[in-house]
PDB file of C-alpha atoms in Angstrom:
ATOM      1  CA  MET A 137      27.386 187.046  -1.679  1.00 48.00           C
ATOM      2  CA  THR A 138      30.324 184.706  -1.786  1.00 51.00           C
ATOM      3  CA  GLN A 139      31.470 182.748   1.255  1.00 52.00           C
ATOM      4  CA  PRO A 140      35.053 183.331   2.578  1.00 53.00           C
ATOM      5  CA  PRO A 141      37.307 180.513   1.776  1.00 54.00           C
ATOM      6  CA  TYR A 142      38.118 178.156   4.660  1.00 50.00           C
ATOM      7  CA  PRO A 143      41.650 177.010   5.217  1.00 52.00           C
ATOM      8  CA  PRO A 144      42.305 173.568   3.942  1.00 54.00           C
ATOM      9  CA  GLN A 145      41.896 170.801   6.514  1.00 54.00           C
ATOM     10  CA  PRO A 146      44.882 168.543   7.085  1.00 52.00           C
ATOM     11  CA  GLN A 147      44.501 165.043   5.834  1.00 56.00           C
ATOM     12  CA  ARG A 148      44.640 162.151   8.263  1.00 54.00           C
ATOM     13  CA  PRO A 149      46.199 158.864   7.255  1.00 55.00           C
ATOM     14  CA  GLU A 150      43.791 156.265   6.049  1.00 56.00           C
ATOM     15  CA  ASN A 151      44.982 153.708   8.574  1.00 56.00           C
ATOM     16  CA  ALA A 152      44.536 156.051  11.583  1.00 54.00           C
ATOM     17  CA  GLY A 153      43.010 154.471  14.643  1.00 54.00           C
ATOM     18  CA  PRO A 154      39.945 155.639  16.543  1.00 54.00           C
ATOM     19  CA  ALA A 155      42.062 157.636  19.040  1.00 50.00           C
ATOM     20  CA  GLN A 156      43.884 159.456  16.226  1.00 53.00           C
ATOM     21  CA  ARG A 157      40.630 160.178  14.375  1.00 53.00           C
ATOM     22  CA  ALA A 158      39.136 161.670  17.554  1.00 51.00           C
ATOM     23  CA  MET A 159      42.060 164.078  18.088  1.00 52.00           C
ATOM     24  CA  PRO A 160      41.752 167.456  16.346  1.00 53.00           C
ATOM     25  CA  ALA A 161      44.377 168.216  13.752  1.00 50.00           C
ATOM     26  CA  PHE A 162      45.871 171.685  13.710  1.00 47.00           C
ATOM     27  CA  THR A 163      47.656 173.572  11.010  1.00 48.00           C
ATOM     28  CA  ALA A 164      50.456 176.011  11.563  1.00 45.00           C
ATOM     29  CA  GLN A 165      47.942 178.873  11.908  1.00 48.00           C
ATOM     30  CA  GLN A 166      45.679 176.909  14.317  1.00 49.00           C
ATOM     31  CA  VAL A 167      48.294 175.705  16.858  1.00 49.00           C
ATOM     32  CA  PRO A 168      47.001 176.672  20.328  1.00 52.00           C
ATOM     33  CA  GLN A 169      49.361 178.641  22.507  1.00 53.00           C
ATOM     34  CA  HIS A 170      49.911 178.040  26.209  1.00 51.00           C
ATOM     35  CA  PRO A 171      49.042 181.022  28.400  1.00 54.00           C
ATOM     36  CA  GLY A 172      52.556 181.092  29.834  1.00 54.00           C
ATOM     37  CA  GLN A 173      54.253 181.066  26.405  1.00 53.00           C
ATOM     38  CA  PRO A 174      54.925 184.329  24.528  1.00 55.00           C
ATOM     39  CA  GLN A 175      52.687 184.947  21.506  1.00 56.00           C
ATOM     40  CA  PRO A 176      54.479 185.083  18.172  1.00 53.00           C
ATOM     41  CA  THR A 177      54.884 188.523  16.637  1.00 54.00           C
ATOM     42  CA  ALA A 178      55.242 189.657  13.098  1.00 49.00           C
ATOM     43  CA  HIS A 179      59.011 189.462  13.343  1.00 51.00           C
ATOM     44  CA  GLN A 180      58.980 185.904  14.692  1.00 52.00           C
ATOM     45  CA  PRO A 181      58.370 182.855  12.529  1.00 53.00           C
ATOM     46  CA  GLN A 182      55.100 181.068  13.037  1.00 53.00           C
ATOM     47  CA  PRO A 183      55.269 177.641  14.667  1.00 52.00           C
ATOM     48  CA  THR A 184      55.274 174.844  12.177  1.00 53.00           C
ATOM     49  CA  GLY A 185      53.580 172.222  14.318  1.00 51.00           C
ATOM     50  CA  HIS A 186      52.222 171.306  17.711  1.00 53.00           C
ATOM     51  CA  GLN A 187      54.454 172.694  20.523  1.00 53.00           C
ATOM     52  CA  PRO A 188      55.035 170.481  23.627  1.00 54.00           C
ATOM     53  CA  HIS A 189      53.466 171.547  26.873  1.00 51.00           C
ATOM     54  CA  TYR A 190      55.893 171.916  29.843  1.00 50.00           C
ATOM     55  CA  PRO A 191      54.279 171.803  33.281  1.00 52.00           C
ATOM     56  CA  PHE A 192      56.431 174.496  34.859  1.00 49.00           C
ATOM     57  CA  ASP A 193      56.498 178.208  35.005  1.00 52.00           C
ATOM     58  CA  SER A 194      59.180 179.688  32.774  1.00 52.00           C
ATOM     59  CA  SER A 195      59.246 182.795  34.925  1.00 55.00           C
ATOM     60  CA  ARG A 196      60.676 180.866  37.955  1.00 59.00           C
ATOM     61  CA  PRO A 197      64.299 181.895  38.681  1.00 57.00           C
ATOM     62  CA  PRO A 198      66.972 179.241  38.072  1.00 58.00           C
ATOM     63  CA  LYS A 199      68.348 177.171  40.952  1.00 60.00           C
ATOM     64  CA  LYS A 200      71.287 178.611  42.838  1.00 61.00           C
ATOM     65  CA  LYS A 201      74.466 176.649  42.368  1.00 69.00           C
ATOM     66  CA  ARG A 202      76.201 175.271  45.459  1.00 67.00           C
ATOM     67  CA  SER A 203      79.315 177.072  46.570  1.00 80.00           C
ATOM     68  CA  ARG A 204      82.690 175.437  46.763  1.00 82.00           C
ATOM     69  CA  PHE A 205      82.578 175.545  50.556  1.00 84.00           C
ATOM     70  CA  GLU A 206      79.272 173.692  50.594  1.00 83.00           C
ATOM     71  CA  LYS A 207      80.647 171.012  48.280  1.00 85.00           C
ATOM     72  CA  ASN A 208      83.749 170.562  50.447  1.00 87.00           C
ATOM     73  CA  PHE A 209      81.571 170.480  53.555  1.00 87.00           C
ATOM     74  CA  THR A 210      79.480 167.694  52.047  1.00 87.00           C
ATOM     75  CA  VAL A 211      82.629 165.681  51.389  1.00 90.00           C
ATOM     76  CA  LEU A 212      83.809 166.278  54.964  1.00 90.00           C
ATOM     77  CA  LEU A 213      80.428 165.209  56.304  1.00 89.00           C
ATOM     78  CA  THR A 214      80.624 161.990  54.304  1.00 90.00           C
ATOM     79  CA  VAL A 215      84.094 161.251  55.691  1.00 92.00           C
ATOM     80  CA  LEU A 216      82.963 161.923  59.260  1.00 91.00           C
ATOM     81  CA  LEU A 217      79.957 159.677  58.779  1.00 91.00           C
ATOM     82  CA  GLY A 218      82.219 156.858  57.602  1.00 91.00           C
ATOM     83  CA  LEU A 219      84.608 157.337  60.548  1.00 92.00           C
ATOM     84  CA  ALA A 220      81.710 157.305  63.014  1.00 92.00           C
ATOM     85  CA  SER A 221      80.452 154.054  61.488  1.00 92.00           C
ATOM     86  CA  ILE A 222      83.892 152.434  61.837  1.00 93.00           C
ATOM     87  CA  VAL A 223      84.344 153.564  65.445  1.00 92.00           C
ATOM     88  CA  THR A 224      80.825 152.389  66.304  1.00 92.00           C
ATOM     89  CA  ALA A 225      81.519 148.926  64.920  1.00 92.00           C
ATOM     90  CA  TRP A 226      84.871 148.753  66.748  1.00 92.00           C
ATOM     91  CA  ALA A 227      83.403 149.854  70.096  1.00 92.00           C
ATOM     92  CA  SER A 228      80.551 147.371  69.762  1.00 91.00           C
ATOM     93  CA  PHE A 229      83.040 144.570  69.020  1.00 92.00           C
ATOM     94  CA  GLN A 230      85.162 145.462  72.055  1.00 91.00           C
ATOM     95  CA  ALA A 231      82.065 145.556  74.263  1.00 91.00           C
ATOM     96  CA  SER A 232      81.101 142.063  73.124  1.00 90.00           C
ATOM     97  CA  LEU A 233      84.639 140.827  73.868  1.00 90.00           C
ATOM     98  CA  TYR A 234      84.512 142.173  77.427  1.00 91.00           C
ATOM     99  CA  ASP A 235      81.087 140.663  77.919  1.00 90.00           C
ATOM    100  CA  GLY A 236      82.586 137.302  76.978  1.00 90.00           C
ATOM    101  CA  GLU A 237      85.508 137.815  79.369  1.00 90.00           C
ATOM    102  CA  MET A 238      83.052 138.747  82.115  1.00 92.00           C
ATOM    103  CA  ALA A 239      81.046 135.560  81.548  1.00 92.00           C
ATOM    104  CA  GLU A 240      84.211 133.446  81.622  1.00 92.00           C
ATOM    105  CA  ALA A 241      85.452 135.109  84.828  1.00 93.00           C
ATOM    106  CA  ASN A 242      82.056 134.614  86.474  1.00 93.00           C
ATOM    107  CA  THR A 243      82.127 130.928  85.589  1.00 94.00           C
ATOM    108  CA  ARG A 244      85.650 130.584  86.956  1.00 94.00           C
ATOM    109  CA  ALA A 245      84.650 132.404  90.137  1.00 94.00           C
ATOM    110  CA  GLY A 246      81.719 130.052  90.638  1.00 94.00           C
ATOM    111  CA  VAL A 247      83.890 126.961  90.216  1.00 94.00           C
ATOM    112  CA  LEU A 248      86.546 128.286  92.605  1.00 95.00           C
ATOM    113  CA  ALA A 249      83.908 129.231  95.168  1.00 94.00           C
ATOM    114  CA  ALA A 250      82.491 125.700  95.038  1.00 95.00           C
ATOM    115  CA  GLU A 251      85.973 124.237  95.521  1.00 95.00           C
ATOM    116  CA  ALA A 252      86.612 126.599  98.433  1.00 95.00           C
ATOM    117  CA  GLU A 253      83.358 125.534 100.075  1.00 94.00           C
ATOM    118  CA  SER A 254      84.350 121.901  99.632  1.00 95.00           C
ATOM    119  CA  LEU A 255      87.733 122.554 101.257  1.00 95.00           C
ATOM    120  CA  TYR A 256      86.039 124.353 104.138  1.00 95.00           C
ATOM    121  CA  LEU A 257      83.710 121.419 104.776  1.00 95.00           C
ATOM    122  CA  GLU A 258      86.642 119.032 104.575  1.00 94.00           C
ATOM    123  CA  ALA A 259      88.586 121.087 107.129  1.00 94.00           C
ATOM    124  CA  ASN A 260      85.604 121.117 109.476  1.00 94.00           C
ATOM    125  CA  ALA A 261      85.241 117.357 109.135  1.00 94.00           C
ATOM    126  CA  GLN A 262      88.925 116.891 109.950  1.00 93.00           C
ATOM    127  CA  LEU A 263      88.550 119.167 112.946  1.00 93.00           C
ATOM    128  CA  ILE A 264      85.690 117.038 114.293  1.00 93.00           C
ATOM    129  CA  THR A 265      87.661 113.842 113.632  1.00 92.00           C
ATOM    130  CA  ASP A 266      90.688 115.196 115.470  1.00 92.00           C
ATOM    131  CA  ALA A 267      88.473 116.210 118.414  1.00 92.00           C
ATOM    132  CA  SER A 268      87.192 112.626 118.707  1.00 92.00           C
ATOM    133  CA  LEU A 269      90.742 111.348 118.406  1.00 91.00           C
ATOM    134  CA  LEU A 270      91.866 113.706 121.162  1.00 90.00           C
ATOM    135  CA  ASN A 271      89.205 112.334 123.481  1.00 90.00           C
ATOM    136  CA  ARG A 272      90.383 108.787 122.802  1.00 90.00           C
ATOM    137  CA  ILE A 273      93.979 109.814 123.390  1.00 88.00           C
ATOM    138  CA  ALA A 274      93.036 111.356 126.723  1.00 87.00           C
ATOM    139  CA  GLU A 275      91.249 108.129 127.737  1.00 88.00           C
ATOM    140  CA  LEU A 276      94.234 105.962 126.828  1.00 87.00           C
ATOM    141  CA  SER A 277      96.573 108.336 128.668  1.00 86.00           C
ATOM    142  CA  VAL A 278      94.523 107.920 131.856  1.00 88.00           C
ATOM    143  CA  GLN A 279      94.672 104.110 131.502  1.00 86.00           C
ATOM    144  CA  MET A 280      98.443 104.300 131.030  1.00 86.00           C
ATOM    145  CA  ASP A 281      98.915 106.445 134.115  1.00 83.00           C
ATOM    146  CA  TYR A 282      96.414 104.870 136.529  1.00 85.00           C
ATOM    147  CA  GLY A 283      95.751 101.335 135.271  1.00 80.00           C
ATOM    148  CA  ASP A 284      97.555  98.137 136.200  1.00 83.00           C
ATOM    149  CA  TYR A 285     100.545  96.898 134.319  1.00 84.00           C
ATOM    150  CA  ASP A 286      98.674  94.958 131.673  1.00 84.00           C
ATOM    151  CA  THR A 287      96.160  97.740 131.129  1.00 86.00           C
ATOM    152  CA  SER A 288      98.964 100.267 130.868  1.00 86.00           C
ATOM    153  CA  VAL A 289     100.825  98.183 128.292  1.00 88.00           C
ATOM    154  CA  ILE A 290      97.696  97.670 126.215  1.00 89.00           C
ATOM    155  CA  ALA A 291      96.803 101.376 126.407  1.00 85.00           C
ATOM    156  CA  SER A 292     100.325 102.398 125.393  1.00 87.00           C
ATOM    157  CA  ALA A 293     100.312 100.085 122.386  1.00 90.00           C
ATOM    158  CA  THR A 294      96.822 101.259 121.391  1.00 88.00           C
ATOM    159  CA  LEU A 295      97.858 104.890 121.667  1.00 85.00           C
ATOM    160  CA  ASP A 296     100.916 104.364 119.502  1.00 86.00           C
ATOM    161  CA  LEU A 297      98.858 102.591 116.844  1.00 87.00           C
ATOM    162  CA  LEU A 298      96.156 105.235 116.959  1.00 85.00           C
ATOM    163  CA  MET A 299      98.633 108.079 116.580  1.00 85.00           C
ATOM    164  CA  TYR A 300     100.295 106.297 113.683  1.00 85.00           C
ATOM    165  CA  GLN A 301      97.067 105.518 111.823  1.00 85.00           C
ATOM    166  CA  SER A 302      94.768 108.459 112.557  1.00 84.00           C
ATOM    167  CA  ALA A 303      96.742 111.490 113.696  1.00 86.00           C
ATOM    168  CA  THR A 304      97.989 113.863 111.030  1.00 89.00           C
ATOM    169  CA  GLU A 305     101.348 115.593 111.299  1.00 91.00           C
ATOM    170  CA  ALA A 306      99.668 118.903 112.070  1.00 91.00           C
ATOM    171  CA  PHE A 307      97.549 117.358 114.813  1.00 92.00           C
ATOM    172  CA  ALA A 308     100.524 115.511 116.348  1.00 91.00           C
ATOM    173  CA  ALA A 309     102.469 118.778 116.376  1.00 91.00           C
ATOM    174  CA  ALA A 310      99.475 120.505 117.977  1.00 92.00           C
ATOM    175  CA  ILE A 311      99.416 117.908 120.784  1.00 91.00           C
ATOM    176  CA  ILE A 312     103.112 118.493 121.476  1.00 90.00           C
ATOM    177  CA  TRP A 313     102.544 122.249 121.415  1.00 92.00           C
ATOM    178  CA  SER A 314      99.606 121.873 123.848  1.00 90.00           C
ATOM    179  CA  ASP A 315     101.721 119.790 126.282  1.00 88.00           C
ATOM    180  CA  GLU A 316     104.418 122.468 126.246  1.00 89.00           C
ATOM    181  CA  GLN A 317     101.897 125.235 126.889  1.00 89.00           C
ATOM    182  CA  ASN A 318     100.254 123.308 129.717  1.00 88.00           C
ATOM    183  CA  SER A 319     103.620 122.544 131.309  1.00 88.00           C
ATOM    184  CA  ALA A 320     104.545 126.217 131.144  1.00 87.00           C
ATOM    185  CA  SER A 321     101.180 127.333 132.572  1.00 86.00           C
ATOM    186  CA  PRO A 322      99.740 124.535 134.732  1.00 83.00           C
ATOM    187  CA  GLY A 323      96.830 126.644 135.902  1.00 83.00           C
ATOM    188  CA  THR A 324      95.543 127.205 132.332  1.00 87.00           C
ATOM    189  CA  TYR A 325      94.631 124.418 129.961  1.00 87.00           C
ATOM    190  CA  THR A 326      95.579 124.935 126.320  1.00 89.00           C
ATOM    191  CA  HIS A 327      93.637 122.854 123.846  1.00 90.00           C
ATOM    192  CA  PRO A 328      95.674 121.350 120.983  1.00 91.00           C
ATOM    193  CA  GLN A 329      93.138 122.451 118.398  1.00 91.00           C
ATOM    194  CA  THR A 330      93.775 126.108 119.225  1.00 90.00           C
ATOM    195  CA  SER A 331      97.273 125.875 117.805  1.00 91.00           C
ATOM    196  CA  PRO A 332      97.791 128.517 115.068  1.00 92.00           C
ATOM    197  CA  ASP A 333      99.893 126.132 113.002  1.00 93.00           C
ATOM    198  CA  TYR A 334      97.249 123.431 113.277  1.00 92.00           C
ATOM    199  CA  LEU A 335      94.435 125.764 112.220  1.00 93.00           C
ATOM    200  CA  ALA A 336      96.537 127.141 109.385  1.00 93.00           C
ATOM    201  CA  ALA A 337      97.208 123.621 108.121  1.00 92.00           C
ATOM    202  CA  LEU A 338      93.481 122.879 108.144  1.00 92.00           C
ATOM    203  CA  TYR A 339      92.090 126.096 106.652  1.00 94.00           C
ATOM    204  CA  THR A 340      94.896 127.471 104.474  1.00 94.00           C
ATOM    205  CA  PRO A 341      93.724 125.580 101.338  1.00 94.00           C
ATOM    206  CA  TYR A 342      90.245 126.961 101.903  1.00 95.00           C
ATOM    207  CA  THR A 343      91.408 130.542 102.369  1.00 94.00           C
ATOM    208  CA  GLU A 344      93.647 130.365  99.302  1.00 94.00           C
ATOM    209  CA  LYS A 345      90.881 128.952  97.114  1.00 95.00           C
ATOM    210  CA  LYS A 346      88.424 131.515  98.465  1.00 95.00           C
ATOM    211  CA  ALA A 347      90.865 134.311  97.634  1.00 95.00           C
ATOM    212  CA  GLN A 348      91.127 132.987  94.077  1.00 94.00           C
ATOM    213  CA  ALA A 349      87.332 132.929  93.777  1.00 95.00           C
ATOM    214  CA  GLU A 350      87.068 136.491  95.060  1.00 94.00           C
ATOM    215  CA  ALA A 351      89.757 137.612  92.619  1.00 94.00           C
ATOM    216  CA  ALA A 352      87.895 135.992  89.731  1.00 93.00           C
ATOM    217  CA  ALA A 353      84.650 137.665  90.823  1.00 94.00           C
ATOM    218  CA  ALA A 354      86.413 141.033  91.038  1.00 93.00           C
ATOM    219  CA  GLU A 355      87.849 140.465  87.557  1.00 92.00           C
ATOM    220  CA  ALA A 356      84.358 139.701  86.245  1.00 93.00           C
ATOM    221  CA  ALA A 357      83.017 142.892  87.821  1.00 92.00           C
ATOM    222  CA  GLU A 358      85.840 144.847  86.219  1.00 91.00           C
ATOM    223  CA  TYR A 359      85.103 143.396  82.788  1.00 92.00           C
ATOM    224  CA  ASN A 360      81.439 144.175  83.338  1.00 92.00           C
ATOM    225  CA  ASP A 361      82.273 147.800  84.111  1.00 92.00           C
ATOM    226  CA  TRP A 362      84.442 148.090  80.997  1.00 91.00           C
ATOM    227  CA  GLY A 363      81.717 146.519  78.888  1.00 91.00           C
ATOM    228  CA  ASP A 364      79.171 148.991  80.269  1.00 91.00           C
ATOM    229  CA  GLN A 365      81.421 151.922  79.395  1.00 92.00           C
ATOM    230  CA  LEU A 366      81.910 150.632  75.860  1.00 92.00           C
ATOM    231  CA  THR A 367      78.153 150.131  75.530  1.00 92.00           C
ATOM    232  CA  LEU A 368      77.673 153.753  76.555  1.00 93.00           C
ATOM    233  CA  ALA A 369      80.221 154.791  73.940  1.00 93.00           C
ATOM    234  CA  THR A 370      78.337 152.744  71.343  1.00 93.00           C
ATOM    235  CA  VAL A 371      75.094 154.542  72.209  1.00 93.00           C
ATOM    236  CA  MET A 372      76.819 157.919  71.890  1.00 93.00           C
ATOM    237  CA  LEU A 373      78.229 156.924  68.511  1.00 93.00           C
ATOM    238  CA  ALA A 374      74.765 155.843  67.383  1.00 93.00           C
ATOM    239  CA  ILE A 375      73.558 159.352  68.234  1.00 93.00           C
ATOM    240  CA  CYS A 376      76.434 160.706  66.128  1.00 93.00           C
ATOM    241  CA  LEU A 377      75.322 158.624  63.174  1.00 93.00           C
ATOM    242  CA  PHE A 378      71.781 159.949  63.555  1.00 93.00           C
ATOM    243  CA  LEU A 379      72.948 163.569  63.644  1.00 93.00           C
ATOM    244  CA  TYR A 380      75.260 163.064  60.676  1.00 91.00           C
ATOM    245  CA  GLY A 381      72.402 161.488  58.739  1.00 91.00           C
ATOM    246  CA  ILE A 382      70.108 164.440  59.484  1.00 92.00           C
ATOM    247  CA  ALA A 383      72.825 166.909  58.494  1.00 91.00           C
ATOM    248  CA  ALA A 384      73.350 165.083  55.210  1.00 88.00           C
ATOM    249  CA  VAL A 385      69.757 165.547  54.012  1.00 88.00           C
ATOM    250  CA  LEU A 386      69.097 169.106  55.197  1.00 87.00           C
ATOM    251  CA  ARG A 387      69.449 172.044  52.798  1.00 85.00           C
ATOM    252  CA  ALA A 388      70.129 174.877  55.239  1.00 87.00           C
ATOM    253  CA  LEU A 389      73.898 175.113  55.506  1.00 86.00           C
ATOM    254  CA  PRO A 390      74.032 176.731  59.002  1.00 89.00           C
ATOM    255  CA  THR A 391      71.847 173.991  60.458  1.00 90.00           C
ATOM    256  CA  ARG A 392      74.013 171.332  58.826  1.00 90.00           C
ATOM    257  CA  ILE A 393      77.145 172.921  60.292  1.00 91.00           C
ATOM    258  CA  VAL A 394      75.652 173.039  63.803  1.00 93.00           C
ATOM    259  CA  LEU A 395      74.478 169.411  63.702  1.00 93.00           C
ATOM    260  CA  THR A 396      77.817 168.260  62.304  1.00 91.00           C
ATOM    261  CA  GLY A 397      79.689 170.108  65.038  1.00 93.00           C
ATOM    262  CA  ILE A 398      77.592 168.565  67.803  1.00 93.00           C
ATOM    263  CA  ALA A 399      77.944 165.088  66.300  1.00 92.00           C
ATOM    264  CA  THR A 400      81.712 165.508  65.941  1.00 93.00           C
ATOM    265  CA  VAL A 401      82.132 166.540  69.585  1.00 94.00           C
ATOM    266  CA  VAL A 402      80.062 163.563  70.754  1.00 93.00           C
ATOM    267  CA  MET A 403      82.059 161.241  68.477  1.00 93.00           C
ATOM    268  CA  LEU A 404      85.368 162.502  69.883  1.00 94.00           C
ATOM    269  CA  VAL A 405      84.180 161.996  73.467  1.00 93.00           C
ATOM    270  CA  ALA A 406      82.899 158.494  72.710  1.00 92.00           C
ATOM    271  CA  SER A 407      86.095 157.577  70.850  1.00 92.00           C
ATOM    272  CA  GLY A 408      88.241 158.833  73.721  1.00 91.00           C
ATOM    273  CA  LEU A 409      86.187 156.827  76.202  1.00 91.00           C
ATOM    274  CA  SER A 410      86.532 153.683  74.106  1.00 91.00           C
ATOM    275  CA  LEU A 411      90.295 154.085  73.702  1.00 92.00           C
ATOM    276  CA  ALA A 412      90.731 154.746  77.430  1.00 91.00           C
ATOM    277  CA  VAL A 413      88.792 151.600  78.329  1.00 90.00           C
ATOM    278  CA  VAL A 414      90.770 149.430  75.914  1.00 89.00           C
ATOM    279  CA  ALA A 415      94.075 150.916  77.100  1.00 89.00           C
ATOM    280  CA  THR A 416      93.167 150.309  80.747  1.00 86.00           C
ATOM    281  CA  ALA A 417      92.020 146.758  80.110  1.00 80.00           C
ATOM    282  CA  SER A 418      95.145 145.821  78.183  1.00 77.00           C
TER     283      SER A 418
END
């Protein structure tokens, strides 16, 4: 009994390496077929060599193409994301500017308050000096009225010198005003240092400087409030950027539309707040 002939074995190259010698060689009739690939029939040509293996199922349906609306929506989302980034940077810059203005106004308010305090202490010192001078004037006046001739002459000359050297114009006017009030109402003594003009001359520089310090402090508080509002707008715009970023990577179109709508509304509110603050400040 004769043995059936075996198909001829393919020849390997003489210079084949160990890995190539270990791999089985297949002929056209021995090429293994993948389970997912259709088997050749009599009407189809036999494969002539080793077929590549594709790690996917050929029965899976093809991907659905994006509609024109979805493509246009993606472009719109990209534009909105860019606008939100620009507005965020602008609002943050304006907030930093107002923070700088606030710091400058606070510094100015502190300097003016220190100057006002210095003027107040100076006015109080002048008030005390004038009170001592008034006591000396009263003593010399008594010597002029009730002393002997020589004492009266000396007291008169001393009083003239003292008024020339130590008495300010406001205090001299207050003494004259006090004499007029006392002459008009002998039963009531009017002190010279209660004169409104005298007190205004002493404390007007202090009150003016204090008003400037208070105005600077109010300006600093106003800049602080504007900076806080712009910081709030910056936070809202950061939320917009987050929502736009989420909408850009999602696949479900309805969810993307909802997130984009919410982010757009928040961006419009934050932009309006920023523009209102800048318009009010300028």
